[in-house]
């Protein structure tokens, strides 16, 4: 029974991997023809670089970042080593851009891939993720939990409250002691 279950599980795993493989091959990979966006998460006012290999090594493209409010831009054949064999271009995210995920589109022109369209996502955020990780947050003030500290953070009031509790505890102890000895109140 156990061997049959293991064999069935293995067969189902192989079958599901075979079914998913064609779908993964049909999806453009980051370097295999999709639109790469660098950096993928930016703050308003940042400059973004996009590149694609879908247009061929000598191809160019027209980019559209109007979803984020940046308008159109041009992707030219990459001249530096990082973008060699791809079309690359830049645009600036407007300072008025709202946080969210935006689709950036590039349409190839020139020989080979004329009219081919590729897309990539750009995430606009209000806070810098790098700055958020680097910055240590230090809590300030007292915790308002509703238990204790009802008088506030004033040390004089806190001392008065502690003194009142000490007097009540001493009085309660004295009364219990008298009762245990049999003295009547």
PDB file of C-alpha atoms in Angstrom:
ATOM      1  CA  UNK A   1       0.000   0.000   0.000  1.00  0.00           C
ATOM      2  CA  UNK A   2       2.797   2.414   0.915  1.00  0.00           C
ATOM      3  CA  UNK A   3       4.762   1.700  -2.298  1.00  0.00           C
ATOM      4  CA  UNK A   4       1.652   2.235  -4.384  1.00  0.00           C
ATOM      5  CA  UNK A   5       1.049   5.603  -2.733  1.00  0.00           C
ATOM      6  CA  UNK A   6       4.670   6.679  -3.318  1.00  0.00           C
ATOM      7  CA  UNK A   7       4.499   5.596  -6.982  1.00  0.00           C
ATOM      8  CA  UNK A   8       1.199   7.417  -7.485  1.00  0.00           C
ATOM      9  CA  UNK A   9       2.613  10.587  -5.923  1.00  0.00           C
ATOM     10  CA  UNK A  10       5.723  10.409  -8.099  1.00  0.00           C
ATOM     11  CA  UNK A  11       3.643   9.846 -11.247  1.00  0.00           C
ATOM     12  CA  UNK A  12       1.381  12.805 -10.439  1.00  0.00           C
ATOM     13  CA  UNK A  13       4.421  15.017  -9.805  1.00  0.00           C
ATOM     14  CA  UNK A  14       5.994  14.105 -13.143  1.00  0.00           C
ATOM     15  CA  UNK A  15       2.679  14.566 -14.989  1.00  0.00           C
ATOM     16  CA  UNK A  16       2.057  18.003 -13.439  1.00  0.00           C
ATOM     17  CA  UNK A  17       5.619  19.094 -14.245  1.00  0.00           C
ATOM     18  CA  UNK A  18       5.117  17.995 -17.861  1.00  0.00           C
ATOM     19  CA  UNK A  19       1.866  19.965 -18.067  1.00  0.00           C
ATOM     20  CA  UNK A  20       3.448  23.106 -16.631  1.00  0.00           C
ATOM     21  CA  UNK A  21       6.609  22.983 -18.762  1.00  0.00           C
ATOM     22  CA  UNK A  22       4.994  24.137 -22.051  1.00  0.00           C
ATOM     23  CA  UNK A  23       3.281  27.029 -20.263  1.00  0.00           C
ATOM     24  CA  UNK A  24       6.571  28.140 -18.735  1.00  0.00           C
ATOM     25  CA  UNK A  25       8.324  27.900 -22.098  1.00  0.00           C
ATOM     26  CA  UNK A  26       5.644  30.082 -23.733  1.00  0.00           C
ATOM     27  CA  UNK A  27       6.102  32.839 -21.133  1.00  0.00           C
ATOM     28  CA  UNK A  28       8.962  35.193 -22.012  1.00  0.00           C
ATOM     29  CA  UNK A  29      11.756  35.004 -19.473  1.00  0.00           C
ATOM     30  CA  UNK A  30      13.365  38.127 -18.047  1.00  0.00           C
ATOM     31  CA  UNK A  31      16.261  37.921 -20.492  1.00  0.00           C
ATOM     32  CA  UNK A  32      14.441  36.045 -23.269  1.00  0.00           C
ATOM     33  CA  UNK A  33      12.250  38.664 -24.871  1.00  0.00           C
ATOM     34  CA  UNK A  34      10.268  40.331 -22.117  1.00  0.00           C
ATOM     35  CA  UNK A  35      10.688  43.926 -21.032  1.00  0.00           C
ATOM     36  CA  UNK A  36      13.176  44.262 -18.182  1.00  0.00           C
ATOM     37  CA  UNK A  37      12.600  47.233 -15.871  1.00  0.00           C
ATOM     38  CA  UNK A  38      15.500  48.451 -13.669  1.00  0.00           C
ATOM     39  CA  UNK A  39      14.895  49.163 -10.861  1.00  0.00           C
ATOM     40  CA  UNK A  40      11.511  47.492 -10.567  1.00  0.00           C
ATOM     41  CA  UNK A  41      10.497  49.524  -7.491  1.00  0.00           C
ATOM     42  CA  UNK A  42      11.057  53.294  -7.548  1.00  0.00           C
ATOM     43  CA  UNK A  43      10.021  56.505  -5.849  1.00  0.00           C
ATOM     44  CA  UNK A  44       8.443  59.397  -7.786  1.00  0.00           C
ATOM     45  CA  UNK A  45      11.119  61.434  -9.559  1.00  0.00           C
ATOM     46  CA  UNK A  46      13.421  58.433 -10.183  1.00  0.00           C
ATOM     47  CA  UNK A  47      14.948  57.486 -13.530  1.00  0.00           C
ATOM     48  CA  UNK A  48      14.059  54.024 -14.862  1.00  0.00           C
ATOM     49  CA  UNK A  49      15.964  52.000 -17.460  1.00  0.00           C
ATOM     50  CA  UNK A  50      14.116  49.439 -19.597  1.00  0.00           C
ATOM     51  CA  UNK A  51      15.598  46.901 -21.991  1.00  0.00           C
ATOM     52  CA  UNK A  52      14.467  44.025 -24.183  1.00  0.00           C
ATOM     53  CA  UNK A  53      16.039  41.393 -26.411  1.00  0.00           C
ATOM     54  CA  UNK A  54      12.750  40.849 -28.257  1.00  0.00           C
ATOM     55  CA  UNK A  55      13.628  43.383 -30.962  1.00  0.00           C
ATOM     56  CA  UNK A  56      16.864  41.670 -31.977  1.00  0.00           C
ATOM     57  CA  UNK A  57      20.455  42.791 -31.568  1.00  0.00           C
ATOM     58  CA  UNK A  58      20.105  45.761 -33.962  1.00  0.00           C
ATOM     59  CA  UNK A  59      16.431  46.494 -33.288  1.00  0.00           C
ATOM     60  CA  UNK A  60      14.914  49.525 -31.668  1.00  0.00           C
ATOM     61  CA  UNK A  61      11.559  50.156 -30.044  1.00  0.00           C
ATOM     62  CA  UNK A  62       9.218  52.889 -28.964  1.00  0.00           C
ATOM     63  CA  UNK A  63       8.345  52.763 -25.281  1.00  0.00           C
ATOM     64  CA  UNK A  64       5.176  53.895 -23.597  1.00  0.00           C
ATOM     65  CA  UNK A  65       5.204  54.811 -19.901  1.00  0.00           C
ATOM     66  CA  UNK A  66       2.068  56.942 -20.047  1.00  0.00           C
ATOM     67  CA  UNK A  67       0.409  54.652 -17.471  1.00  0.00           C
ATOM     68  CA  UNK A  68       2.702  56.175 -14.838  1.00  0.00           C
ATOM     69  CA  UNK A  69       2.528  59.607 -16.473  1.00  0.00           C
ATOM     70  CA  UNK A  70       5.970  59.609 -18.106  1.00  0.00           C
ATOM     71  CA  UNK A  71       4.791  59.526 -21.744  1.00  0.00           C
ATOM     72  CA  UNK A  72       6.743  57.918 -24.591  1.00  0.00           C
ATOM     73  CA  UNK A  73      10.470  57.212 -24.883  1.00  0.00           C
ATOM     74  CA  UNK A  74      12.831  55.503 -27.327  1.00  0.00           C
ATOM     75  CA  UNK A  75      14.705  52.227 -26.927  1.00  0.00           C
ATOM     76  CA  UNK A  76      17.861  52.102 -29.067  1.00  0.00           C
ATOM     77  CA  UNK A  77      20.295  49.234 -29.653  1.00  0.00           C
ATOM     78  CA  UNK A  78      22.378  48.849 -26.491  1.00  0.00           C
ATOM     79  CA  UNK A  79      25.876  50.270 -26.791  1.00  0.00           C
ATOM     80  CA  UNK A  80      27.345  49.426 -23.398  1.00  0.00           C
ATOM     81  CA  UNK A  81      28.272  45.918 -22.278  1.00  0.00           C
ATOM     82  CA  UNK A  82      25.288  45.519 -19.955  1.00  0.00           C
ATOM     83  CA  UNK A  83      22.710  46.095 -22.715  1.00  0.00           C
ATOM     84  CA  UNK A  84      24.645  44.617 -25.662  1.00  0.00           C
ATOM     85  CA  UNK A  85      22.315  42.675 -27.964  1.00  0.00           C
ATOM     86  CA  UNK A  86      19.197  44.424 -26.685  1.00  0.00           C
ATOM     87  CA  UNK A  87      17.293  47.654 -27.104  1.00  0.00           C
ATOM     88  CA  UNK A  88      17.461  49.948 -24.078  1.00  0.00           C
ATOM     89  CA  UNK A  89      16.039  53.288 -23.049  1.00  0.00           C
ATOM     90  CA  UNK A  90      15.241  55.476 -20.066  1.00  0.00           C
ATOM     91  CA  UNK A  91      12.419  57.599 -18.737  1.00  0.00           C
ATOM     92  CA  UNK A  92      11.818  59.621 -15.580  1.00  0.00           C
ATOM     93  CA  UNK A  93       8.896  58.862 -13.281  1.00  0.00           C
ATOM     94  CA  UNK A  94       7.079  62.157 -12.672  1.00  0.00           C
ATOM     95  CA  UNK A  95       7.190  63.539  -9.103  1.00  0.00           C
ATOM     96  CA  UNK A  96       3.372  63.502  -9.120  1.00  0.00           C
ATOM     97  CA  UNK A  97       3.176  59.716  -9.709  1.00  0.00           C
ATOM     98  CA  UNK A  98       0.918  57.883  -7.280  1.00  0.00           C
ATOM     99  CA  UNK A  99       1.951  54.615  -5.567  1.00  0.00           C
ATOM    100  CA  UNK A 100       0.948  51.490  -7.450  1.00  0.00           C
ATOM    101  CA  UNK A 101       1.966  48.994 -10.128  1.00  0.00           C
ATOM    102  CA  UNK A 102       2.134  50.273 -13.691  1.00  0.00           C
ATOM    103  CA  UNK A 103       2.529  48.441 -17.000  1.00  0.00           C
ATOM    104  CA  UNK A 104       5.323  49.722 -19.252  1.00  0.00           C
ATOM    105  CA  UNK A 105       5.006  48.796 -22.943  1.00  0.00           C
ATOM    106  CA  UNK A 106       7.586  48.679 -25.745  1.00  0.00           C
ATOM    107  CA  UNK A 107       6.763  48.088 -29.415  1.00  0.00           C
ATOM    108  CA  UNK A 108       9.611  46.891 -31.655  1.00  0.00           C
ATOM    109  CA  UNK A 109      10.455  48.618 -34.921  1.00  0.00           C
ATOM    110  CA  UNK A 110      13.036  47.793 -37.549  1.00  0.00           C
ATOM    111  CA  UNK A 111      14.035  44.479 -39.071  1.00  0.00           C
ATOM    112  CA  UNK A 112      12.967  41.113 -37.758  1.00  0.00           C
ATOM    113  CA  UNK A 113      10.595  41.843 -34.887  1.00  0.00           C
ATOM    114  CA  UNK A 114       8.680  44.806 -36.368  1.00  0.00           C
ATOM    115  CA  UNK A 115       5.449  45.343 -34.429  1.00  0.00           C
ATOM    116  CA  UNK A 116       6.246  42.900 -31.605  1.00  0.00           C
ATOM    117  CA  UNK A 117       5.042  44.254 -28.282  1.00  0.00           C
ATOM    118  CA  UNK A 118       6.546  43.431 -24.859  1.00  0.00           C
ATOM    119  CA  UNK A 119       5.522  44.600 -21.394  1.00  0.00           C
ATOM    120  CA  UNK A 120       7.015  44.904 -17.931  1.00  0.00           C
ATOM    121  CA  UNK A 121       5.794  46.094 -14.537  1.00  0.00           C
ATOM    122  CA  UNK A 122       7.008  49.103 -12.598  1.00  0.00           C
ATOM    123  CA  UNK A 123       6.119  49.558  -8.914  1.00  0.00           C
ATOM    124  CA  UNK A 124       5.980  53.124  -7.589  1.00  0.00           C
ATOM    125  CA  UNK A 125       6.208  53.533  -3.833  1.00  0.00           C
ATOM    126  CA  UNK A 126       6.292  56.531  -1.521  1.00  0.00           C
ATOM    127  CA  UNK A 127       9.130  55.247   0.664  1.00  0.00           C
ATOM    128  CA  UNK A 128      12.465  53.939  -0.461  1.00  0.00           C
ATOM    129  CA  UNK A 129      12.779  50.235   0.313  1.00  0.00           C
ATOM    130  CA  UNK A 130      16.558  50.576   0.712  1.00  0.00           C
ATOM    131  CA  UNK A 131      16.179  53.477   3.133  1.00  0.00           C
ATOM    132  CA  UNK A 132      13.545  51.589   5.116  1.00  0.00           C
ATOM    133  CA  UNK A 133      15.905  48.615   5.586  1.00  0.00           C
ATOM    134  CA  UNK A 134      18.893  50.772   6.519  1.00  0.00           C
ATOM    135  CA  UNK A 135      17.091  52.976   9.011  1.00  0.00           C
ATOM    136  CA  UNK A 136      16.733  51.812  12.621  1.00  0.00           C
ATOM    137  CA  UNK A 137      13.416  52.848  14.160  1.00  0.00           C
ATOM    138  CA  UNK A 138      13.608  53.916  17.802  1.00  0.00           C
ATOM    139  CA  UNK A 139      10.350  54.059  19.759  1.00  0.00           C
ATOM    140  CA  UNK A 140       9.588  57.272  21.645  1.00  0.00           C
ATOM    141  CA  UNK A 141       7.112  58.052  24.403  1.00  0.00           C
ATOM    142  CA  UNK A 142       5.036  55.766  26.576  1.00  0.00           C
ATOM    143  CA  UNK A 143       2.731  53.003  25.444  1.00  0.00           C
ATOM    144  CA  UNK A 144      -0.945  53.868  25.635  1.00  0.00           C
ATOM    145  CA  UNK A 145      -2.427  50.466  26.420  1.00  0.00           C
ATOM    146  CA  UNK A 146      -5.190  51.510  28.796  1.00  0.00           C
ATOM    147  CA  UNK A 147      -3.670  49.533  31.669  1.00  0.00           C
ATOM    148  CA  UNK A 148      -1.589  51.579  34.067  1.00  0.00           C
ATOM    149  CA  UNK A 149      -0.120  54.878  33.145  1.00  0.00           C
ATOM    150  CA  UNK A 150      -3.600  56.403  33.231  1.00  0.00           C
ATOM    151  CA  UNK A 151      -2.168  59.487  34.889  1.00  0.00           C
ATOM    152  CA  UNK A 152       0.317  59.967  32.061  1.00  0.00           C
ATOM    153  CA  UNK A 153       4.080  60.001  31.966  1.00  0.00           C
ATOM    154  CA  UNK A 154       4.461  62.563  34.782  1.00  0.00           C
ATOM    155  CA  UNK A 155       6.872  61.074  37.395  1.00  0.00           C
ATOM    156  CA  UNK A 156       5.265  62.971  40.323  1.00  0.00           C
ATOM    157  CA  UNK A 157       1.843  61.513  39.566  1.00  0.00           C
ATOM    158  CA  UNK A 158       3.334  58.062  39.078  1.00  0.00           C
ATOM    159  CA  UNK A 159       5.093  58.271  42.477  1.00  0.00           C
ATOM    160  CA  UNK A 160       1.830  59.378  44.123  1.00  0.00           C
ATOM    161  CA  UNK A 161       0.043  56.391  42.615  1.00  0.00           C
ATOM    162  CA  UNK A 162       2.723  53.989  43.824  1.00  0.00           C
ATOM    163  CA  UNK A 163       2.550  55.510  47.321  1.00  0.00           C
ATOM    164  CA  UNK A 164      -1.252  55.110  47.380  1.00  0.00           C
ATOM    165  CA  UNK A 165      -0.925  51.454  46.397  1.00  0.00           C
ATOM    166  CA  UNK A 166       1.730  50.899  49.102  1.00  0.00           C
ATOM    167  CA  UNK A 167      -0.522  52.439  51.792  1.00  0.00           C
ATOM    168  CA  UNK A 168      -3.464  50.293  50.654  1.00  0.00           C
ATOM    169  CA  UNK A 169      -1.332  47.136  50.706  1.00  0.00           C
ATOM    170  CA  UNK A 170       0.035  47.935  54.190  1.00  0.00           C
ATOM    171  CA  UNK A 171      -3.461  48.659  55.518  1.00  0.00           C
ATOM    172  CA  UNK A 172      -4.847  45.452  54.064  1.00  0.00           C
ATOM    173  CA  UNK A 173      -2.009  43.443  55.565  1.00  0.00           C
ATOM    174  CA  UNK A 174      -2.560  45.047  58.981  1.00  0.00           C
ATOM    175  CA  UNK A 175      -6.295  44.265  58.898  1.00  0.00           C
ATOM    176  CA  UNK A 176      -5.693  40.621  57.896  1.00  0.00           C
ATOM    177  CA  UNK A 177      -3.105  40.273  60.673  1.00  0.00           C
ATOM    178  CA  UNK A 178      -5.528  41.607  63.328  1.00  0.00           C
ATOM    179  CA  UNK A 179      -8.258  39.289  62.084  1.00  0.00           C
ATOM    180  CA  UNK A 180      -5.938  36.269  62.242  1.00  0.00           C
ATOM    181  CA  UNK A 181      -5.065  37.105  65.915  1.00  0.00           C
ATOM    182  CA  UNK A 182      -8.731  37.268  66.800  1.00  0.00           C
ATOM    183  CA  UNK A 183      -8.863  40.994  67.575  1.00  0.00           C
ATOM    184  CA  UNK A 184     -12.151  42.585  66.665  1.00  0.00           C
ATOM    185  CA  UNK A 185     -12.217  45.716  64.637  1.00  0.00           C
TER     186      UNK A 185
END
